[in-house]
Protein backbone atom coordinates (compact mmCIF):
# COMPACT_ATOMS: atom_id res chain seq x y z
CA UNK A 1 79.39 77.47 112.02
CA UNK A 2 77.44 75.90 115.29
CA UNK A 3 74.65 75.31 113.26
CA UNK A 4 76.72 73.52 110.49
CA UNK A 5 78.81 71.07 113.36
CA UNK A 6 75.34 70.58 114.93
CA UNK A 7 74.02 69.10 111.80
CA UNK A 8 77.40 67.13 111.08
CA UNK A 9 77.08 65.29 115.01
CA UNK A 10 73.27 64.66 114.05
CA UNK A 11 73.58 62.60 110.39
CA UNK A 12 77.01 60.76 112.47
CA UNK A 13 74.58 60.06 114.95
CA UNK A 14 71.53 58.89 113.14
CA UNK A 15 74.21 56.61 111.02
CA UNK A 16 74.15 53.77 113.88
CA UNK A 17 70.52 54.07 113.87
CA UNK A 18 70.00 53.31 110.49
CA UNK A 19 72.66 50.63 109.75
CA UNK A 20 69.66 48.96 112.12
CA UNK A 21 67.09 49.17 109.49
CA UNK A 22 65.42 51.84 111.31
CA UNK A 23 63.99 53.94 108.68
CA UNK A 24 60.16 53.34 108.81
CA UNK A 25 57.33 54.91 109.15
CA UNK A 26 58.40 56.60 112.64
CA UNK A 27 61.00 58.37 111.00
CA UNK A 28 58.69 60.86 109.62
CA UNK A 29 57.87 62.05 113.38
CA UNK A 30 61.31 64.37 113.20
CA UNK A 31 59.58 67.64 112.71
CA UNK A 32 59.85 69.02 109.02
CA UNK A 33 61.97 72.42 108.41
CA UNK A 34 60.45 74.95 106.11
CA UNK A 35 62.71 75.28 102.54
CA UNK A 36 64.74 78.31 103.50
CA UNK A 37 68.02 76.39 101.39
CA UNK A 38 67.54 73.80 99.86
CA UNK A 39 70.86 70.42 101.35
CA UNK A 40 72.11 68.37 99.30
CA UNK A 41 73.68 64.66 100.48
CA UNK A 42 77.24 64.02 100.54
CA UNK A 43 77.93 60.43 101.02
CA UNK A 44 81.54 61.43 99.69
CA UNK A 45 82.60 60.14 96.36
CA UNK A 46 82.91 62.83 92.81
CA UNK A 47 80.45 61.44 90.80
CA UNK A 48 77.56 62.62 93.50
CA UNK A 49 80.21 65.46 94.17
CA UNK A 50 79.24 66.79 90.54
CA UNK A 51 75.65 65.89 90.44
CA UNK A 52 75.31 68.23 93.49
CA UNK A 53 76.83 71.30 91.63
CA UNK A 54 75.45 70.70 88.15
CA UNK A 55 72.04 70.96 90.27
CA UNK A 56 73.11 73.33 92.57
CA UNK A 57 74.02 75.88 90.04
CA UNK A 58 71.08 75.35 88.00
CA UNK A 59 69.02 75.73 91.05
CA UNK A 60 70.58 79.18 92.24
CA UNK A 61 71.34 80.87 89.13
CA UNK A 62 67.94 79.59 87.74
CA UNK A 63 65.66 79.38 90.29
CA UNK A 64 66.68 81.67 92.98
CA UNK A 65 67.10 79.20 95.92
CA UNK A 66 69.65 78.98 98.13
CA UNK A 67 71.84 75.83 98.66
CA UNK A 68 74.49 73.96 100.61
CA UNK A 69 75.80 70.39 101.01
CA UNK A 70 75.80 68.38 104.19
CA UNK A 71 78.59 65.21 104.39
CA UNK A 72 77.50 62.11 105.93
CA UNK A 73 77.69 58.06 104.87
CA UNK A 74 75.60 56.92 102.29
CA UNK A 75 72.70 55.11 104.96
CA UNK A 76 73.22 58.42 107.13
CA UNK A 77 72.46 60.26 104.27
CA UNK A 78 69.01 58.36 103.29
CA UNK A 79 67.71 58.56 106.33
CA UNK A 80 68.36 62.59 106.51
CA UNK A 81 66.30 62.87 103.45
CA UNK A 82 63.60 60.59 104.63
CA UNK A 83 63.51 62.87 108.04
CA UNK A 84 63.77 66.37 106.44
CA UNK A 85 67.08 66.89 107.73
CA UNK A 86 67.98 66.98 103.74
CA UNK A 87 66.32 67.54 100.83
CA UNK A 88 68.25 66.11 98.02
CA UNK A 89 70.11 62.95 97.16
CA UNK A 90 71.40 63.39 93.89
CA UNK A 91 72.96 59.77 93.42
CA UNK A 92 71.33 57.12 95.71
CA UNK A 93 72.91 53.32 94.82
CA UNK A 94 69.36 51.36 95.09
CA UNK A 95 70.43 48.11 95.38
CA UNK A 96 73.18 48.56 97.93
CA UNK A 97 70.58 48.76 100.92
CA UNK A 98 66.95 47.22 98.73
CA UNK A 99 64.96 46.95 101.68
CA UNK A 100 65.62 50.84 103.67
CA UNK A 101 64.91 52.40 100.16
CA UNK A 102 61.87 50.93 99.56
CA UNK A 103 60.71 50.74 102.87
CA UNK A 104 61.57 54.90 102.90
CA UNK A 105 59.67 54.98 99.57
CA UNK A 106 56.69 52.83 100.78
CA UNK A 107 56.44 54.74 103.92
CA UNK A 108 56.28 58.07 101.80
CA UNK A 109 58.98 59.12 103.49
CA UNK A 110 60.75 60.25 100.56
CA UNK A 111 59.56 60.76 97.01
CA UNK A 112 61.60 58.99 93.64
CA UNK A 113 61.89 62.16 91.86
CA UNK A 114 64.29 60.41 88.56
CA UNK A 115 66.45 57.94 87.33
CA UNK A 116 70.13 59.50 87.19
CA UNK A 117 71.47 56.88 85.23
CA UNK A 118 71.33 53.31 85.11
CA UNK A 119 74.25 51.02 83.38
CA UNK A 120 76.81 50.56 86.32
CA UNK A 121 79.13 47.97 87.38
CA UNK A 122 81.12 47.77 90.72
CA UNK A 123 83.17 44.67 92.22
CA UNK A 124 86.70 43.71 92.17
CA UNK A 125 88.79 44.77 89.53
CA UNK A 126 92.85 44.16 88.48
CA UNK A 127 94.56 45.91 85.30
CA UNK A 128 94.12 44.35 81.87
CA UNK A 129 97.61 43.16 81.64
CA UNK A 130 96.79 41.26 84.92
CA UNK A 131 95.36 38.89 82.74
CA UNK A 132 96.11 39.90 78.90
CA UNK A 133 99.81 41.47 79.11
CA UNK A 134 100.44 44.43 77.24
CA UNK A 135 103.01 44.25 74.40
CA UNK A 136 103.75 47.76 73.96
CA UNK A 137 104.77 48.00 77.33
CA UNK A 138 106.80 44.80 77.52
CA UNK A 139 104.16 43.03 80.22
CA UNK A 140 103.54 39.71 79.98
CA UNK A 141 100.33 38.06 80.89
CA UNK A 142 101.30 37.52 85.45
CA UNK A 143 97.50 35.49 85.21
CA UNK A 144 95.95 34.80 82.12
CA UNK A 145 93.58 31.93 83.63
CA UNK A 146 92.37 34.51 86.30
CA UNK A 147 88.67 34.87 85.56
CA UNK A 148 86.70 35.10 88.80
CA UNK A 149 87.17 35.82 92.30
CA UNK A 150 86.71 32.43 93.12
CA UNK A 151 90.36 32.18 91.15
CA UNK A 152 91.83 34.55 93.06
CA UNK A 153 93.03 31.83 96.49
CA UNK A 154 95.19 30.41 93.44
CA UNK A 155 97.10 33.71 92.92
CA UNK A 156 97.33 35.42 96.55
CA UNK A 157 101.37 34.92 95.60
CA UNK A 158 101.02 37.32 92.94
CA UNK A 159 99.09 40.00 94.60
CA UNK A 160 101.44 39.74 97.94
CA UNK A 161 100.49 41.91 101.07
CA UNK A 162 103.82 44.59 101.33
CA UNK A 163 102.65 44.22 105.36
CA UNK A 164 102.46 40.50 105.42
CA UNK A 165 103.51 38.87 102.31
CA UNK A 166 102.39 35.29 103.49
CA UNK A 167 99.23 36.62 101.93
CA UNK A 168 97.99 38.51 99.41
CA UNK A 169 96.10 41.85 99.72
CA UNK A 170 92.83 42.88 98.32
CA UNK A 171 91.97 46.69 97.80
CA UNK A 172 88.19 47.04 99.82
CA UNK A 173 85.75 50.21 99.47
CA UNK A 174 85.90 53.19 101.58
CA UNK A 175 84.64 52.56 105.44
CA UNK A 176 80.93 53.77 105.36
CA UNK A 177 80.37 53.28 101.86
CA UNK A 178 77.78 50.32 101.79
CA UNK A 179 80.67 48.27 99.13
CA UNK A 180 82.99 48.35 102.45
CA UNK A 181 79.94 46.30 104.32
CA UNK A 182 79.37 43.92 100.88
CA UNK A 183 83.46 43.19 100.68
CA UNK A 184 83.98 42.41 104.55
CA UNK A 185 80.67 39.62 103.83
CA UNK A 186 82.01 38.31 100.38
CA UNK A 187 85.47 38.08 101.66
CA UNK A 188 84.01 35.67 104.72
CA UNK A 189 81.56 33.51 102.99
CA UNK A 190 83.96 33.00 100.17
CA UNK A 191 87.05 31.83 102.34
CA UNK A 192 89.26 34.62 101.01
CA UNK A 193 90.51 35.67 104.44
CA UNK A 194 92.45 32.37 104.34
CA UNK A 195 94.41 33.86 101.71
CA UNK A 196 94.27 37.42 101.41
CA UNK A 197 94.19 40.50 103.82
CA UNK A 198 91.36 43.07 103.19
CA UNK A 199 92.53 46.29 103.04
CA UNK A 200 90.44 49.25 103.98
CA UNK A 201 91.50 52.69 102.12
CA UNK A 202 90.75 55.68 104.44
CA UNK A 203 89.68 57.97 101.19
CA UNK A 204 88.85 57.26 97.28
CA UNK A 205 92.02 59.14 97.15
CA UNK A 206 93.77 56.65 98.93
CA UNK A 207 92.32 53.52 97.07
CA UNK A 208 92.99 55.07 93.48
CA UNK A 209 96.21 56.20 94.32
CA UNK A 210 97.33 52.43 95.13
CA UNK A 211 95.95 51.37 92.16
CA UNK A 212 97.57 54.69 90.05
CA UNK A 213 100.99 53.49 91.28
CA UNK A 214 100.80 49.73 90.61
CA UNK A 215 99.32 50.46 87.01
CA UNK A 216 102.00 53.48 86.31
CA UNK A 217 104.58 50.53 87.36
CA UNK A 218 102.74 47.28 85.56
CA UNK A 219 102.56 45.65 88.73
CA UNK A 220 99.63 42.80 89.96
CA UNK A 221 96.57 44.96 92.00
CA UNK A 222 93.16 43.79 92.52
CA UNK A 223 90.91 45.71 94.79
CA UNK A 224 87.22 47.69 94.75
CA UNK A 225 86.61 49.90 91.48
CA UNK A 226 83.35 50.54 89.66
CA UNK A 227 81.82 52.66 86.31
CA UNK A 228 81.33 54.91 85.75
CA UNK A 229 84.42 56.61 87.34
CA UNK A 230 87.61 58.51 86.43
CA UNK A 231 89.78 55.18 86.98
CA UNK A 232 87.75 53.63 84.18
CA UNK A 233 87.29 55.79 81.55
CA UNK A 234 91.34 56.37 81.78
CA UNK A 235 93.00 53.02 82.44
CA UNK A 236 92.17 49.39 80.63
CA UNK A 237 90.71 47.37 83.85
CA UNK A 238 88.89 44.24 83.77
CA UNK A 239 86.10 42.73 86.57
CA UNK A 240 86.38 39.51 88.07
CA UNK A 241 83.41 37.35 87.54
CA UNK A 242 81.11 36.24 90.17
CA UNK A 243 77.64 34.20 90.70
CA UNK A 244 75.72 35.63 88.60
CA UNK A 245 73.22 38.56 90.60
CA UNK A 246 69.86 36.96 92.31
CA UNK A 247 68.47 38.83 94.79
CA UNK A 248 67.87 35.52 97.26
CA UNK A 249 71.76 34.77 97.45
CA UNK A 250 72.84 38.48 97.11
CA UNK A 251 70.81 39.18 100.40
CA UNK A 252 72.17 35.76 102.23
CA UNK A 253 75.84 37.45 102.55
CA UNK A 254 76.55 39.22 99.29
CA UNK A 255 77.19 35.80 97.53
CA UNK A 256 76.85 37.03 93.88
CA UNK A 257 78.04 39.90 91.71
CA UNK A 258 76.86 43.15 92.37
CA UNK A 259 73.88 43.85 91.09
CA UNK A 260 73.77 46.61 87.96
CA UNK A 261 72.09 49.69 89.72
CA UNK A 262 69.37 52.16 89.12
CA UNK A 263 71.06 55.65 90.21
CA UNK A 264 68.21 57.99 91.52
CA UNK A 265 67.28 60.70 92.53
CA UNK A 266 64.96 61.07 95.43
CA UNK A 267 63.74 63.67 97.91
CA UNK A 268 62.22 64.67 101.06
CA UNK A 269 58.32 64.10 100.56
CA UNK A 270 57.69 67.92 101.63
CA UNK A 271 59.99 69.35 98.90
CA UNK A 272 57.44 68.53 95.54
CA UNK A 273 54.88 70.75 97.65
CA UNK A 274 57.07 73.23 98.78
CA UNK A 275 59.29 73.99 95.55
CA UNK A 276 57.52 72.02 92.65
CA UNK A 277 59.54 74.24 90.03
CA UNK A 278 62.81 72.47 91.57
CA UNK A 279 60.99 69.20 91.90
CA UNK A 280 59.86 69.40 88.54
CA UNK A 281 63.64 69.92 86.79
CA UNK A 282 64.74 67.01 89.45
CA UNK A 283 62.38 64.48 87.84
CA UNK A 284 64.02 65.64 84.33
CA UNK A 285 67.38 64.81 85.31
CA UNK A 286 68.99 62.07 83.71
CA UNK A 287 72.39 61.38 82.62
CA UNK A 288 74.33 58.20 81.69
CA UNK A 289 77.51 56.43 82.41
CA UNK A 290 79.17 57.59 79.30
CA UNK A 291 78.70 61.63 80.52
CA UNK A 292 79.74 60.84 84.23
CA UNK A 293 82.68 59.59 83.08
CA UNK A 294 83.06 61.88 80.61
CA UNK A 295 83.37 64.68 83.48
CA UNK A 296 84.85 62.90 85.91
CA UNK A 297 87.87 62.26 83.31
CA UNK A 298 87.98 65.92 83.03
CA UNK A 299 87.91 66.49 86.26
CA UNK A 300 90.48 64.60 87.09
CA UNK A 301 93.26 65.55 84.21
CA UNK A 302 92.27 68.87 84.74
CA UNK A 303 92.76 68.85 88.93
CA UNK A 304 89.52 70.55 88.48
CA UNK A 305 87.01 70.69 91.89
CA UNK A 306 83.36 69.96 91.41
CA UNK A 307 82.11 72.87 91.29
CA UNK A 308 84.72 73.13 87.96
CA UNK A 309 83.53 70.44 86.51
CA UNK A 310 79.67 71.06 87.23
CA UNK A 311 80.49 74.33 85.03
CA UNK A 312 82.19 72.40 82.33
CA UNK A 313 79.22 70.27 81.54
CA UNK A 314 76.79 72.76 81.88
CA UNK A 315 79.20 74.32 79.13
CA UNK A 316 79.76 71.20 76.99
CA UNK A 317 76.63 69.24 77.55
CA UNK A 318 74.05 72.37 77.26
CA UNK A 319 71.86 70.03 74.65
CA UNK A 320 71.01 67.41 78.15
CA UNK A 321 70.36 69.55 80.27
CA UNK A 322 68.71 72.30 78.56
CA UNK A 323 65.76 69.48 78.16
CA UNK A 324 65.56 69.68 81.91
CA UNK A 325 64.50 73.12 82.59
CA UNK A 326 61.78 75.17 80.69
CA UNK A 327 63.76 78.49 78.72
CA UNK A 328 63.57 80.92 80.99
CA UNK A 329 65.66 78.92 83.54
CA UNK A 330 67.72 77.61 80.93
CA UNK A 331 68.64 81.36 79.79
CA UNK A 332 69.22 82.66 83.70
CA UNK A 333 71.84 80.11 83.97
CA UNK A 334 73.84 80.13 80.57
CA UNK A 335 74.03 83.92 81.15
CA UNK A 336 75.36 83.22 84.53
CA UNK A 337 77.92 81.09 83.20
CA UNK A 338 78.87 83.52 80.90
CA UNK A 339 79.77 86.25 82.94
């Protein structure tokens, strides 16, 4: 348990340090641990949450190696793997800090091991009938010209703050999560803090379950979502358009959509030398947007934890990932499963 709450101060600590842009080729000077068990990054949303156990499992049960999972913000977390202090990140959003992954990948600091998936979207979001209506539930359109969110200063009425309702309120992204940096910069460069109030959810929890009760009660929300995610692949939501994405105006304060991302996965550079059977099934992985949301829907209408829903794919999806693993491996883990 000292061990674990040592590690814990050490990624909060290192955080600060890398929201600085400090991981270079000096990182690599934090002396390397041996593979004893193989961490995982937790920057603290499901989808990762999932990715961690399908590989986890398949790692343990097929492999033999030991594993755990060490919680920490999403730049926190890059920087551990680029210093040894982790092995794996399962679900790394590229193009939320461009410059630190490359630089981490230039440096050889870290090694690309896969694409996870590939066809996301993330930015502000408001239910369908925001904009549409929806007949069968008696909801007429509340903004059917609201197409950007460079409309939304015309409508701050309709999406009224409950604490100060002589603005409207905007649902942001989760403190540490690198959307939470993107939102505070968008909100000030596009003049929406003359207008709304940003609010800050402490949790995903807390963010979806604001936008659970406005939907379950057809009422105006706009805040942070993205896909693939639970929210999506269960509830009709529409994104607001913005400038369209080019990386010189995204990097001069956010002032474009958000970019479609590459999810990978990378790893420490000593783990390809030091478990190249693991390394080897990591650069196989590859899923889509369709399957994460696919499990994350179960997930959630089953109140199922990760480690559930890790064994639920591995169940229901055995044609992906048997491709990832030679037979032998494959077989260890379905008998697992099965027992």
């Amino acid at each position: 348990m000292k061990r674990f709450f040592s590690l814990i101060l050490t990624v909060t600590l290192i955080s600060s340090t890398v929201m600085l842009g400090s991981i270079n080729s000096g990182a690599s000077r934090i002396p390397t641990r041996a593979i004893g068990t193989i961490k995982f990054a937790d920057p603290g949303w499901d989808s990762i949450r999932v990715h961690n156990e399908i590989a986890r499992i398949i790692i343990e049960t097929g492999y033999g190696y030991k594993t755990e999972v060490l919680p920490g913000s999403e730049t926190a977390s890059l920087f551990a793997i680029s210093t040894g202090i982790l092995d794996v990140y399962m679900e790394i959003w590229t193009r939320s800090y461009p410059k630190q992954y490359k630089s981490a990948i230039e440096n050889g600091d870290i090694i690309e091991a896969s694409v996870n998936l590939d066809d996301t979207r993330q930015g502000l979001f408001v239910p369908t009938y925001v904009i549409k209506g929806d007949s069968k539930r008696g909801i007429k359109p509340l903004a059917p010209n609201l197409k950007s969110i460079h409309d939304l200063p015309k409508y701050w009425n309709l999406f009224k703050d409950p604490d100060e309702p002589n603005k409207g309120r905007i649902y942001g992204a989760i403190p540490l999560w690198n959307a939470d940096k993107v939102f505070q910069e968008k909100m000030k460069n596009y003049n929406l803090f003359e207008t709304y109030n940003y609010f800050g959810p402490e949790s995903q929890a807390v963010l979806n379950a604001s936008f659970i009760r406005a939907y379950e009660d057809g009422k105006p929300w706009v805040g942070y979502q993205w896909k693939p995610s639970w929210i999506a692949g269960l509830y009709d939501i529409t994104e607001l358009k913005d400038e369209p994405y080019n990386e010189k105006d995204w990097l001069d304060g956010y002032r474009t959509e958000f970019p479609s991302q590459r999810l990978t996965i990378a790893v420490h550079n000593k783990l390809k030398e030091q478990v190249p059977e693991v390394f080897k099934f990591l650069s196989n992985y590859s899923t889509s947007s369709a399957i994460t949301t696919d499990f994350l829907v179960y997930m959630k209408k089953h109140n199922a934890t990760p480690r559930e829903t890790a064994v639920w794919f591995l169940k229901n999806y055995e044609g992906v990932w048997n491709t990832w693993v030679p037979r032998d491996v494959s077989e260890k883990v379905k008998s697992n499963l099965n027992n």
